[in-house]
Coordinates of C-alpha atoms in Angstrom, one line a residue:
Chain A
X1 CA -31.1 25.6 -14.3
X2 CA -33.1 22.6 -15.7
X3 CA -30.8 22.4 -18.4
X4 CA -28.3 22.4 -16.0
X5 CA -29.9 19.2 -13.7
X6 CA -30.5 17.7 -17.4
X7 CA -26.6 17.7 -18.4
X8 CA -25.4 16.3 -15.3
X9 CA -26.5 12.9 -16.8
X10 CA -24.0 10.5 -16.8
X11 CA -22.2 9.4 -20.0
X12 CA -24.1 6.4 -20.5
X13 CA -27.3 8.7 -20.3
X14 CA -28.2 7.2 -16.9
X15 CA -30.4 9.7 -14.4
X16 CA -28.8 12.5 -13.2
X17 CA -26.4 12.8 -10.1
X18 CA -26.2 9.3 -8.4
X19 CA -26.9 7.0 -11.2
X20 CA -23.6 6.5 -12.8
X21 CA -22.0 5.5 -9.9
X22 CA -24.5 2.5 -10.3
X23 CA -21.8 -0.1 -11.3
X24 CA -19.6 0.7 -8.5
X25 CA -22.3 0.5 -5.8
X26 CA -23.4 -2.8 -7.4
X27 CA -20.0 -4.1 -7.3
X28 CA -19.0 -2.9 -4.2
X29 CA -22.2 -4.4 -2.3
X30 CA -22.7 -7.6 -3.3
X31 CA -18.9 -8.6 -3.5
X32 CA -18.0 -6.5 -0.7
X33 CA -20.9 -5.9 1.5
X34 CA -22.7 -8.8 1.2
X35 CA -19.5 -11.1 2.3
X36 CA -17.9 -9.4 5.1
X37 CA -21.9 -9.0 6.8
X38 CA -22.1 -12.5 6.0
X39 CA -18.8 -13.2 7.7
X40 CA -19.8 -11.1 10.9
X41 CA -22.7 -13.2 11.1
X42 CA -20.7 -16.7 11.3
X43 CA -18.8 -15.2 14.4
X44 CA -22.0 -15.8 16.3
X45 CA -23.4 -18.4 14.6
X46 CA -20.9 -21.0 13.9
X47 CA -20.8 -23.5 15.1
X48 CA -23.7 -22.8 17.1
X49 CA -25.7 -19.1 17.5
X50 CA -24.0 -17.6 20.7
X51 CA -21.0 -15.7 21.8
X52 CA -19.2 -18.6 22.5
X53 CA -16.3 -17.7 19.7
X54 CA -15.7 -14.0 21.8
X55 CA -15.7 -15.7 24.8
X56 CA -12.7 -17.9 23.4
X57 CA -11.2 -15.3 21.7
X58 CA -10.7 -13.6 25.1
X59 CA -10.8 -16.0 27.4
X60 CA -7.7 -17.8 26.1
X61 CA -4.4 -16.8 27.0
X62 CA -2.9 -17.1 23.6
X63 CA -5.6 -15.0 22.0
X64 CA -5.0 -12.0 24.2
X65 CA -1.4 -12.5 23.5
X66 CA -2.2 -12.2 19.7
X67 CA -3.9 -8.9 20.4
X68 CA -1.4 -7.5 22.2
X69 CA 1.8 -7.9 20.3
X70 CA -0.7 -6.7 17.4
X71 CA -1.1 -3.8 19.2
X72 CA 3.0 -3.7 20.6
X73 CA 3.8 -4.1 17.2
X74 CA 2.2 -1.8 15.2
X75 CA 3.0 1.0 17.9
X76 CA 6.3 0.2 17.8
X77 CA 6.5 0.4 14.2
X78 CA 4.4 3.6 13.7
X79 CA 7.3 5.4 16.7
X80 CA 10.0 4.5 14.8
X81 CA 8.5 5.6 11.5
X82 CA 8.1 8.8 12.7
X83 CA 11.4 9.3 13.9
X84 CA 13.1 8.1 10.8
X85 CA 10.7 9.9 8.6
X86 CA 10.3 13.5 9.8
X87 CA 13.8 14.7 9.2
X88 CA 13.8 13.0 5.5
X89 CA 10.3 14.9 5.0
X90 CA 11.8 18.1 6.6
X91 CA 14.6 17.9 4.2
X92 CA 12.8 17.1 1.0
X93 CA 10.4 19.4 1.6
X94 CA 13.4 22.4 1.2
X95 CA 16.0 21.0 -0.4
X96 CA 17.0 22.0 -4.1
X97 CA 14.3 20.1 -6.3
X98 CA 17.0 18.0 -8.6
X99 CA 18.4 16.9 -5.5
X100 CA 15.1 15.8 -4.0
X101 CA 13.5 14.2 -7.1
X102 CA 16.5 11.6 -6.2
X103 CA 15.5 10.9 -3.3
X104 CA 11.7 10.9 -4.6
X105 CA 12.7 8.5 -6.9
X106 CA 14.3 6.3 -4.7
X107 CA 11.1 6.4 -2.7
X108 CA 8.6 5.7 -5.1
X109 CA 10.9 2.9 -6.3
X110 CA 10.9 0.9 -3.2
X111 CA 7.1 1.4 -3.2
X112 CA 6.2 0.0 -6.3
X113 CA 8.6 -2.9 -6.1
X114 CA 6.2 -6.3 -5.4
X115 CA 5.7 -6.4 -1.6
X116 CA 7.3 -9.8 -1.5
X117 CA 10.3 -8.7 -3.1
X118 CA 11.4 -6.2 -0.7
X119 CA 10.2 -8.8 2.4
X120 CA 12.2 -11.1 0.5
X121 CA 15.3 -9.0 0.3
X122 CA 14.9 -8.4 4.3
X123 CA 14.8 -12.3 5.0
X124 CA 18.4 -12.8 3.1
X125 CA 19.8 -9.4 4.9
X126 CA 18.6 -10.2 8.7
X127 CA 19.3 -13.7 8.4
X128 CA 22.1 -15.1 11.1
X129 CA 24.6 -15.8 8.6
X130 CA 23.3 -12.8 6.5
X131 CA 24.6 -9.5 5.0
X132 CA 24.0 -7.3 7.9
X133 CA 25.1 -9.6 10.8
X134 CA 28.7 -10.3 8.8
X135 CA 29.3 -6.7 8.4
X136 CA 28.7 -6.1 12.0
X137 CA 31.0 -9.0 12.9
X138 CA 33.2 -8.0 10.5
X139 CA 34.0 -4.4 11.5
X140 CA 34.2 -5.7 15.2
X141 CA 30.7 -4.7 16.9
X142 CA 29.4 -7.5 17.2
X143 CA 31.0 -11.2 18.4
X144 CA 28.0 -13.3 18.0
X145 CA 25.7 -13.2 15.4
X146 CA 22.2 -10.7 16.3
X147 CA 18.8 -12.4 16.3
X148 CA 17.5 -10.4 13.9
X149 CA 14.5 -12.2 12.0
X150 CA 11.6 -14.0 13.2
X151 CA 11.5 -11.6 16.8
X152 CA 10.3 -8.2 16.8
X153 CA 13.4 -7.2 15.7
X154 CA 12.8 -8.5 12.1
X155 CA 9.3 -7.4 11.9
X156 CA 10.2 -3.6 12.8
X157 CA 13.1 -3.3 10.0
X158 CA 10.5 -4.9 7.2
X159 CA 7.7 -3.4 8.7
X160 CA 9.3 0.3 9.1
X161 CA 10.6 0.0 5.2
X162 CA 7.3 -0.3 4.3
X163 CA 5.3 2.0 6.3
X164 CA 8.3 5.2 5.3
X165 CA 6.9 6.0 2.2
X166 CA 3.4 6.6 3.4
X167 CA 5.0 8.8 6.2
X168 CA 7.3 10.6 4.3
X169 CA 5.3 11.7 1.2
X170 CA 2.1 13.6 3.5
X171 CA 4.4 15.0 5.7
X172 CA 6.6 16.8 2.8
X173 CA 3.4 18.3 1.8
X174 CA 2.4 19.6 5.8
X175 CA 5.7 20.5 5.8
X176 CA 5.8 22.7 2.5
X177 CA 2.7 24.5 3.4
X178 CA 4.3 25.8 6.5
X179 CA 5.4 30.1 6.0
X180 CA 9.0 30.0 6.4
X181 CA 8.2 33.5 7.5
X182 CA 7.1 32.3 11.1
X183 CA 10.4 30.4 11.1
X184 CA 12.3 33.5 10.4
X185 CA 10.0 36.0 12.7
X186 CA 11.1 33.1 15.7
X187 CA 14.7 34.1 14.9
X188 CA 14.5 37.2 14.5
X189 CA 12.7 37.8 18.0
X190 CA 15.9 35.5 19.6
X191 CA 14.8 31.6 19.3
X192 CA 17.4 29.1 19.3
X193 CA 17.3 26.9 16.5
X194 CA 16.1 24.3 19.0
X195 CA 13.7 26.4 20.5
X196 CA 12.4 27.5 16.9
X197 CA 11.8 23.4 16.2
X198 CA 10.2 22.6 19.7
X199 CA 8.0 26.2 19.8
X200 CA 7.1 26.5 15.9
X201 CA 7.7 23.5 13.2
X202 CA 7.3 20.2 15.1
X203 CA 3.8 22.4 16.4
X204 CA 2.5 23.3 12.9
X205 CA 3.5 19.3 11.9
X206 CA 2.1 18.1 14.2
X207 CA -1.3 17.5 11.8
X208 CA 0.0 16.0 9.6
X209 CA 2.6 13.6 12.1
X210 CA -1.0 12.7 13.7
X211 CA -2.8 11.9 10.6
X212 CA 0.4 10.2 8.9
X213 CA 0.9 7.8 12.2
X214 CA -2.4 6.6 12.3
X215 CA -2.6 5.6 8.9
X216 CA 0.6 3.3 9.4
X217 CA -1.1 2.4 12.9
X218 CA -4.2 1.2 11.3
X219 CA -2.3 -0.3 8.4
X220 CA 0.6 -2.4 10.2
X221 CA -3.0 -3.6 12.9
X222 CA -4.2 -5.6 9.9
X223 CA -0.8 -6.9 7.9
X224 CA -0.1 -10.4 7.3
X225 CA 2.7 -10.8 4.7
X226 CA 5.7 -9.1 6.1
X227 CA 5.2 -9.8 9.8
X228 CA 3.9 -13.7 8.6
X229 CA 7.7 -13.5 7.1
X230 CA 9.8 -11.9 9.3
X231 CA 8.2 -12.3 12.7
X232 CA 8.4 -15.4 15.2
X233 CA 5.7 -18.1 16.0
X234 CA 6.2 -16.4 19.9
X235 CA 5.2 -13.1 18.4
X236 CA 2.0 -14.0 15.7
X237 CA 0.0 -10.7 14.5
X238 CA -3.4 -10.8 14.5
X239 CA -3.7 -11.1 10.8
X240 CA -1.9 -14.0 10.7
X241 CA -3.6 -15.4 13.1
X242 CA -7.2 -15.1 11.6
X243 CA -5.9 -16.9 7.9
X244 CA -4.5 -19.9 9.8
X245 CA -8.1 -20.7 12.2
X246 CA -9.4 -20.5 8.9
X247 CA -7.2 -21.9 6.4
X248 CA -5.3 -24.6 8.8
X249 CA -7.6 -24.6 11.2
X250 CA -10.9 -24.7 9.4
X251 CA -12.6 -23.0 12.5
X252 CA -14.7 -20.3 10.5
X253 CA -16.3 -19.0 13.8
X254 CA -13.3 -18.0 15.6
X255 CA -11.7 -16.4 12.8
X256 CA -14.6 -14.6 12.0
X257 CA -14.7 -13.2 15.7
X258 CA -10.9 -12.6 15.5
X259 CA -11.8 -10.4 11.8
X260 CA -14.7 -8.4 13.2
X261 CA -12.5 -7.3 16.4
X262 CA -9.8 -6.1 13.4
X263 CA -12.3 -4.6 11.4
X264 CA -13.8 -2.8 14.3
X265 CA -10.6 -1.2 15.7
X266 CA -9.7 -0.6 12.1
X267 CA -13.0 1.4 11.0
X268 CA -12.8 3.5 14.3
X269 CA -9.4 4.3 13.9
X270 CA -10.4 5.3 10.3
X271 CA -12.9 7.3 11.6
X272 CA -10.5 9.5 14.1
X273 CA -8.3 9.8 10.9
X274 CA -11.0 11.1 8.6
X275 CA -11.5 13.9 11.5
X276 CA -8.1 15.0 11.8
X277 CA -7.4 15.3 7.5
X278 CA -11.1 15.5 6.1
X279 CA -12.5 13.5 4.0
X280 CA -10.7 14.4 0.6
X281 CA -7.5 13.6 2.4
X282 CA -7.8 10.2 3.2
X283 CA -6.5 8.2 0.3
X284 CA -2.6 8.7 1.5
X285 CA 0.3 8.3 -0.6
X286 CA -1.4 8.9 -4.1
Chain B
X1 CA 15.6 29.3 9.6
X2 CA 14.4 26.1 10.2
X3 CA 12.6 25.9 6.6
X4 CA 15.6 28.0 5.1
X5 CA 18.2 25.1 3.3
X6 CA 20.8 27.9 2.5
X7 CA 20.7 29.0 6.1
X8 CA 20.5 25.2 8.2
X9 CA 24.4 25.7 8.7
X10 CA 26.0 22.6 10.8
X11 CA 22.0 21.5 10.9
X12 CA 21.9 20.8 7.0
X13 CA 24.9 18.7 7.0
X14 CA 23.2 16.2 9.6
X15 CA 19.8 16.5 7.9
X16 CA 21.2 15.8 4.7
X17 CA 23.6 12.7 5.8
X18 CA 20.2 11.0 7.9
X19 CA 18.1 11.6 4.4
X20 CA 21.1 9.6 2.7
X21 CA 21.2 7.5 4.7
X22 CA 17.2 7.1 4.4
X23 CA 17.9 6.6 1.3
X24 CA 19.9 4.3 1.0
X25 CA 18.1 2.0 3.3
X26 CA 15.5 2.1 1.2
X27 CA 17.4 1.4 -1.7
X28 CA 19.5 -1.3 -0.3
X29 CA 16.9 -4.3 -0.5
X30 CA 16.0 -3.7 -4.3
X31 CA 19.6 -3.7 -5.6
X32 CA 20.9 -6.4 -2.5
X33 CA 18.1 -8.6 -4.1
X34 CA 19.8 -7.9 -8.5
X35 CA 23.0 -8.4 -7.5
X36 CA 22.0 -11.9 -5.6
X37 CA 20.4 -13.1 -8.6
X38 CA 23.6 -13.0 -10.9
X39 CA 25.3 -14.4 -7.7
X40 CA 26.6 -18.1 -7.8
X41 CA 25.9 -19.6 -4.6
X42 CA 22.9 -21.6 -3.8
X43 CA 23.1 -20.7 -0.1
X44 CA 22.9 -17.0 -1.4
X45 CA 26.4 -16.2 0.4
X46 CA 27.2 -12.4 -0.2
X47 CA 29.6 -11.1 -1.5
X48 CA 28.8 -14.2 -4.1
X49 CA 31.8 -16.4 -5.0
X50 CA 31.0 -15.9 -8.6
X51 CA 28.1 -14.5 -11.0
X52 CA 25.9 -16.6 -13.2
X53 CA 22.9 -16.7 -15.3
X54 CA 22.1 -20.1 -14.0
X55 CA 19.1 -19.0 -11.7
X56 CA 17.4 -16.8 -14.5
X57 CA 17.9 -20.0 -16.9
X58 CA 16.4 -22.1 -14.4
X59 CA 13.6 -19.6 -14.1
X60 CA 12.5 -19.3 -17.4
X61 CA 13.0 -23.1 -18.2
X62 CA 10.0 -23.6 -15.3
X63 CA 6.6 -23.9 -17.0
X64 CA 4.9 -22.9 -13.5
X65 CA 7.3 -19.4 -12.8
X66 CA 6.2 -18.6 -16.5
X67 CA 2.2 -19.5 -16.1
X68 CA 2.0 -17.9 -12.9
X69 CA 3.3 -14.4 -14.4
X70 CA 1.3 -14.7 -17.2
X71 CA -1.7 -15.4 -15.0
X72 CA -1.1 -12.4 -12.7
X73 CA -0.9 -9.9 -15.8
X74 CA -4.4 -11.2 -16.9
X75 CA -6.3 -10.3 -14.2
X76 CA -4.3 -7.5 -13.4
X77 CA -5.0 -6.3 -16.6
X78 CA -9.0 -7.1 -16.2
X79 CA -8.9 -6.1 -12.4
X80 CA -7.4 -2.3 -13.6
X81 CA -9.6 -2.2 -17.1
X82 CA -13.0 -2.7 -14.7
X83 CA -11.9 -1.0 -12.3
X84 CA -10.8 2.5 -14.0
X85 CA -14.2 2.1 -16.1
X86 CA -16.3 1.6 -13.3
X87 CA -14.3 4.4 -11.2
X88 CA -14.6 6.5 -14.0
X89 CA -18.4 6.6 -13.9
X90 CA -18.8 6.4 -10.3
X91 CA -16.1 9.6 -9.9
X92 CA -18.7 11.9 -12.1
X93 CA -21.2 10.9 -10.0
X94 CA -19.0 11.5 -6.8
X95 CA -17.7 15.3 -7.7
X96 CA -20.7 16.5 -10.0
X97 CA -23.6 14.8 -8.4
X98 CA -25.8 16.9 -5.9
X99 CA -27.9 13.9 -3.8
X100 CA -28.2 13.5 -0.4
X101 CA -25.3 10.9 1.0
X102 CA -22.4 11.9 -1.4
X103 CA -19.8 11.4 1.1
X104 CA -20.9 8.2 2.5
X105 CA -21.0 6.7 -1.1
X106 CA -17.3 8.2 -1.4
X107 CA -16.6 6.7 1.9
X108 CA -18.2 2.9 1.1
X109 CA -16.3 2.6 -2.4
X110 CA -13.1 3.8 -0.5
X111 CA -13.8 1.6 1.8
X112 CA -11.8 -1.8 0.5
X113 CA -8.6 0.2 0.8
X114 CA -8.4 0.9 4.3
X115 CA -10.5 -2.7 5.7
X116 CA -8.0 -5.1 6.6
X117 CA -7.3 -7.3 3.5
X118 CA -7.0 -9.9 5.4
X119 CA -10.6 -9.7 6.5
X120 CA -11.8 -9.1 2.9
X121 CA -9.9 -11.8 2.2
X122 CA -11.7 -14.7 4.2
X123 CA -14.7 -13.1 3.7
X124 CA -15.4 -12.8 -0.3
X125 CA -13.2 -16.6 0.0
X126 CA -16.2 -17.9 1.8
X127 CA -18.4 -15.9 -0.4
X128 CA -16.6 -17.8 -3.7
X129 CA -16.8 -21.0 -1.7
X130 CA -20.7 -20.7 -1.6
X131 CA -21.1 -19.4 -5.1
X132 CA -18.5 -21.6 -6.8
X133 CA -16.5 -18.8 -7.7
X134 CA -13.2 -19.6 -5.6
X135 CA -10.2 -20.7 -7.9
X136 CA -11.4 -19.5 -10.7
X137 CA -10.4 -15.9 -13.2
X138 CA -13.6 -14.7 -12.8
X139 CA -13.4 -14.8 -8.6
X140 CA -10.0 -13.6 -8.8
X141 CA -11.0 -10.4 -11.1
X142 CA -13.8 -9.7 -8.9
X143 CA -12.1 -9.7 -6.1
X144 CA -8.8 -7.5 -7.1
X145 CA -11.3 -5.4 -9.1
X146 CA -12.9 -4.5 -5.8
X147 CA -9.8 -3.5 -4.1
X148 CA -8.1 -1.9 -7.2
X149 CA -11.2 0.6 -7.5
X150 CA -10.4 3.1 -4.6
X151 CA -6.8 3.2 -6.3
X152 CA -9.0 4.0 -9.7
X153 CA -11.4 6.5 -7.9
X154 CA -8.7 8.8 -6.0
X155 CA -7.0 9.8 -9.0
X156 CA -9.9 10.4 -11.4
X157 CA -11.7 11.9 -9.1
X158 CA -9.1 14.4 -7.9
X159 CA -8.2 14.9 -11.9
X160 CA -12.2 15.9 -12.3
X161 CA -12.5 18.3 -9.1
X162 CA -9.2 20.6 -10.5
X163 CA -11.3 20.3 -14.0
X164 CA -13.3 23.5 -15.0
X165 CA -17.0 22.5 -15.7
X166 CA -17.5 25.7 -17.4
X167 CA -15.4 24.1 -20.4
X168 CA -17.5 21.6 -20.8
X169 CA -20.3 23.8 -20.5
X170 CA -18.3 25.8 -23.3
X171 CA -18.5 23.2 -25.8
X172 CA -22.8 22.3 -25.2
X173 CA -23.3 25.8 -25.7
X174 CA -21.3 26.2 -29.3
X175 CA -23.3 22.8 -29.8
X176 CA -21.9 19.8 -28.4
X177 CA -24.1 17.1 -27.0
X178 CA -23.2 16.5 -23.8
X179 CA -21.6 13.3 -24.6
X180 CA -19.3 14.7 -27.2
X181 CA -18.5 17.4 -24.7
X182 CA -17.9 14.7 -22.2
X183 CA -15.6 12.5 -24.3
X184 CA -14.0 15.1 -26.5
X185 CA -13.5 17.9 -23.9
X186 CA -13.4 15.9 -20.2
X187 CA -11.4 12.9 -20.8
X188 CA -8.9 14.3 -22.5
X189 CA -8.1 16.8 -19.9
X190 CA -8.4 14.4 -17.6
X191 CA -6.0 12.0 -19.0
X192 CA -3.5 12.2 -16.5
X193 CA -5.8 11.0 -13.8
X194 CA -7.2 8.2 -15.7
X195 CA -3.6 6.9 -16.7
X196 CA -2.4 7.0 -13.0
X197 CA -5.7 5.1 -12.0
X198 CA -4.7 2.3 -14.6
X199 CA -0.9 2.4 -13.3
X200 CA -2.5 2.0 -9.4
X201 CA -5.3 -0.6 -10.2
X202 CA -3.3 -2.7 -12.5
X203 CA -0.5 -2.8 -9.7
X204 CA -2.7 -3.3 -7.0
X205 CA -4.2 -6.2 -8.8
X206 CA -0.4 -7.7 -9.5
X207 CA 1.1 -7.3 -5.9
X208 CA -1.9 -8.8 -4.3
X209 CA -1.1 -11.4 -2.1
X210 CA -3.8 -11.9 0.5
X211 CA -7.0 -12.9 -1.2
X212 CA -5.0 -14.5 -3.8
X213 CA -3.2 -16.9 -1.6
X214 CA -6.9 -17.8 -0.3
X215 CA -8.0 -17.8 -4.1
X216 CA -5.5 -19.9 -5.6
X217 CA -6.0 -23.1 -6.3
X218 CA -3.3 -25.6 -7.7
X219 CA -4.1 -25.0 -11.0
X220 CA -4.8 -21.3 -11.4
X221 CA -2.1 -19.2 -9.0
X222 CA -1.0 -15.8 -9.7
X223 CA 3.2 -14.9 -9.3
X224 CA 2.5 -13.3 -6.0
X225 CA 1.2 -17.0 -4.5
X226 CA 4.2 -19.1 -6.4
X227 CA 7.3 -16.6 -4.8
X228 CA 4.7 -17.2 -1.5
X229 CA 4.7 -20.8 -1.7
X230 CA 8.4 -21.1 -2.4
X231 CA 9.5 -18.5 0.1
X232 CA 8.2 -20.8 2.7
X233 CA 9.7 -23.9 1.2
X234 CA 13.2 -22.3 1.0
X235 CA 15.1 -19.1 0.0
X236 CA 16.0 -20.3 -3.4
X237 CA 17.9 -18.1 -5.7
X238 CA 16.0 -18.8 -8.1
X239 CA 13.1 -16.3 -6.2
X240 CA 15.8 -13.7 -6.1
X241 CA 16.0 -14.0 -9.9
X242 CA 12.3 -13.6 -10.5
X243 CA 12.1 -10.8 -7.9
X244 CA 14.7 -9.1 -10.4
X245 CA 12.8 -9.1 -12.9
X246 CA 9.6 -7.6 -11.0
X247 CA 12.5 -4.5 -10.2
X248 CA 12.7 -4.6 -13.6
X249 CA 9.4 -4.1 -14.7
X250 CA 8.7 -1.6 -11.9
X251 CA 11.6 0.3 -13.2
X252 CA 10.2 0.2 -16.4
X253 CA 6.8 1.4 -15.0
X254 CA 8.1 4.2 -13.6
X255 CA 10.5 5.6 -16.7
X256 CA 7.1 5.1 -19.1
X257 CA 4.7 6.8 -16.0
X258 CA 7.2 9.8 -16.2
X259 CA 7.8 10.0 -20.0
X260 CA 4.0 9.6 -20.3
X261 CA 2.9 12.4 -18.1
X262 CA 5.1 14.5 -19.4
X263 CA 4.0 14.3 -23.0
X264 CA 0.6 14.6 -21.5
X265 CA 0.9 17.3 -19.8
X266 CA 2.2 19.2 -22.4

């Protein structure tokens, strides 16, 4: 055993157990740590020590606004991304593999293309004179063109196409580790199809539906690029909103205050999250 | 049979027409955005008038497109060497370590992932701003080495917990020091997990565009701020054109990723 203890050194001969995770900590505390505690602290201290910046942040009108079209939005968004991605995750995880590792492809391709590429993309297509509205007018649904960007309408479609992936890919594998055999025992003892889905599969998915939604919950609660891009000045997000008090603004305390309500809902959200999946589970897509 | 494919009947045929359709929503932005590039108009009308090459000419004949991209791969490339080297040592101590907080060190160095960058983002700005390290490389590494490392630590450490210690333990006994056994014996078989933590860091590094809008500065700005800056200015085609070639290069990510793990895996 004490040689044991004595070769679980790390590889730069550092002491046992903890120490080669050193670096990391080092790295993680002062240029992590260190700065978002010191940015808590300016919430209440700049300009002056007090809660003044809270009570401005939800005392105003407009503030409260911001935090509840965050909120709108990203529930909006996480709803639709369920819907959209449950039957693709149902179907990839049973269909033939060569057929699936297309649609994987396809996945993991609009994943790794630059974030501003695809958001990009999205401003051309939704625009009034753009792709989608000319097809619509075109085949006769539409008369007028839709208002499709800068609303919620605009931030949903971006937002949705970039939440999928990281709804799709857990879900195949909650999906997968379901026994068909309870599937085929349900038929067997009479269920309808429909009664089979309602009474046995969305049940056992439900895990992994939960755990996948709140990730995109707590992910769309902080994002700035795509709704920045695609949303209106009527319907700012609150990330937005804390970069311009700071960067247009220059009004460090409220923006502070505006980040620590974010990180706060954020990190307790997280929390429920590591609950339902455990620890190990956590990291998501990869 | 819900979870049966040959047996879905009428079922599969609607499952398998919304997953192509899935599909191809996904897939419409990335090729909507290659064709546009080779498109002539300026007011990017679709279906273009004509194709052209004028936009990638006028791309690559712009100092700033070309200094931004070769800023960007820098510190992506620092960002994802620091990070897999420092994930790499703090994953050993993560899955073989016995000490009293294990998981909440796991949870603090994952913690940069799931914080709102945005938050990070103001925060280590005002740190740089103190320091003197805002607009510079060395900021900018720091900072994307700090959110690259979770993408660094989840792979290797998942590649280390499915790799049998008694291997290792193998090799010390026929002799090896424990360092040999460690770099002769453990990396290699954990190769695959290193390589996708390099893939992950580097790209986390090179799509970042939170802290590095706050950390550019007019002289030092990574691709990510310049398509940010002229994306607010206008929709120029001449965006679409370098957004291309980021398809491009992702594409190219992906064919080496799978040829790579393949031969690796072998």
């Amino acid at each position: 055993m004490q040689g044991n203890s004595l070769r679980r050194g790390s590889v730069a001969g550092l002491p046992a157990g903890s120490g080669s995770a050193l670096p990391a900590l080092l790295l993680v505390g002062l240029f992590f740590i260190v700065p978002v505690v010191a940015l808590l602290l300016r919430s209440v201290i700049d300009p002056e020590p007090g809660l003044q910046n809270y009570a401005a942040l939800f005392g105003s009108g407009t503030y409260v606004r911001v935090f509840l079209n965050t909120f709108l939005v990203a529930a909006v968004v996480t709803a639709v991304t369920i819907v959209v991605a449950f039957p693709v995750a149902w179907m990839l995880a049973i269909m033939p593999p060569a057929l699936g590792s297309i649609v994987f492809g396809i996945i993991i391709l609009s994943m790794w293309t630059n974030l501003l590429t695809r958001t990009y993309a999205w401003m051309v297509l939704l625009q009034r004179t753009g792709v989608i509205n000319r097809a619509l007018m075109g085949l006769g649904i539409i008369h007028e063109p839709l208002p499709l960007i800068n609303n919620l309408a605009g931030v949903t479609i971006g937002m949705v196409y970039i939440m999928l992936p990281f709804m799709i890919l857990p879900l195949v594998g909650t999906l997968r580790a379901i026994d068909p055999m309870t599937l085929r025992a349900a038929a067997l003892c009479g269920a309808s199809p429909f009664e089979a889905f309602r009474r046995i599969l969305l049940p056992l998915s439900l895990p992994g539906i939960a755990a996948g939604g709140l990730m995109v919950f707590v992910m769309s609660l902080g994002y700035f690029v795509t709704p920045a891009l695609l949303g209106g000045t009527s319907n700012m997000m609150l990330a937005e909103m804390i970069a311009q008090t700071v960067q247009s603004l220059l009004n460090w305390g409220l923006g502070s205050a505006a980040a620590f309500v974010l990180l706060v809902v954020t990190m307790a959200l997280y929390a429920i999250q590591l609950r339902l999946v455990g620890a190990r589970r956590a990291g998501g897509g990869i | 049979m819900l979870l049966d494919y040959d047996r879905l009947g009428w079922l599969r045929v609607a499952l398998v027409g919304f997953t192509a359709a899935v599909a191809a929503f996904l897939l419409l932005p990335v090729v909507f955005i290659v064709l546009l590039s080779f498109g002539s108009s300026r007011w990017l009308a679709f279906p273009p008038p004509g194709w052209t090459l004028k936009w990638y000419q006028q791309l690559l004949a712009d100092p700033s497109w070309i200094d931004a991209a070769l800023t960007s791969a820098r510190i992506a490339a620092m960002a994802a060497i620091l990070a897999v080297v420092i994930g790499l040592f703090a994953s050993f101590s993560l899955v073989r370590g016995e000490f009293r907080g294990r998981q909440v060190l796991r949870g603090l160095l994952l913690t940069p992932m799931v914080l709102p960058v945005v938050v990070f983002a103001i925060a280590i700005y005002a740190f740089f701003l103190r320091i003197g390290l805002a607009g510079t490389t060395v900021g900018f590494v720091i900072a994307h080495t700090i959110l690259a490392l979770p993408f660094a630590i989840i792979p290797i450490t998942a590649a280390l917990e499915g790799f049998d210690k008694s291997i290792e333990d193998a090799a010390i006994v026929c002799g090896a020091s424990p360092l040999q056994a460690r770099l002769r014996i453990t990396l290699p078989s954990i190769r695959i997990g290193i390589f996708s933590a390099a893939i992950f860091s580097f790209l986390a590094s090179w799509d970042e565009v939170v802290v590095a809008i706050f950390m550019a500065s007019p002289t030092l700005q990574t691709l990510p701020v310049k398509i940010w800056g002229s994306l607010r200015a206008d929709l120029s085609p001449v965006v679409a054109a370098a957004s291309s070639l980021l398809v491009g290069l992702t594409l190219c990510l992906m064919i080496v990723t799978a040829l790579l793990r393949r031969k690796l895996s072998r």
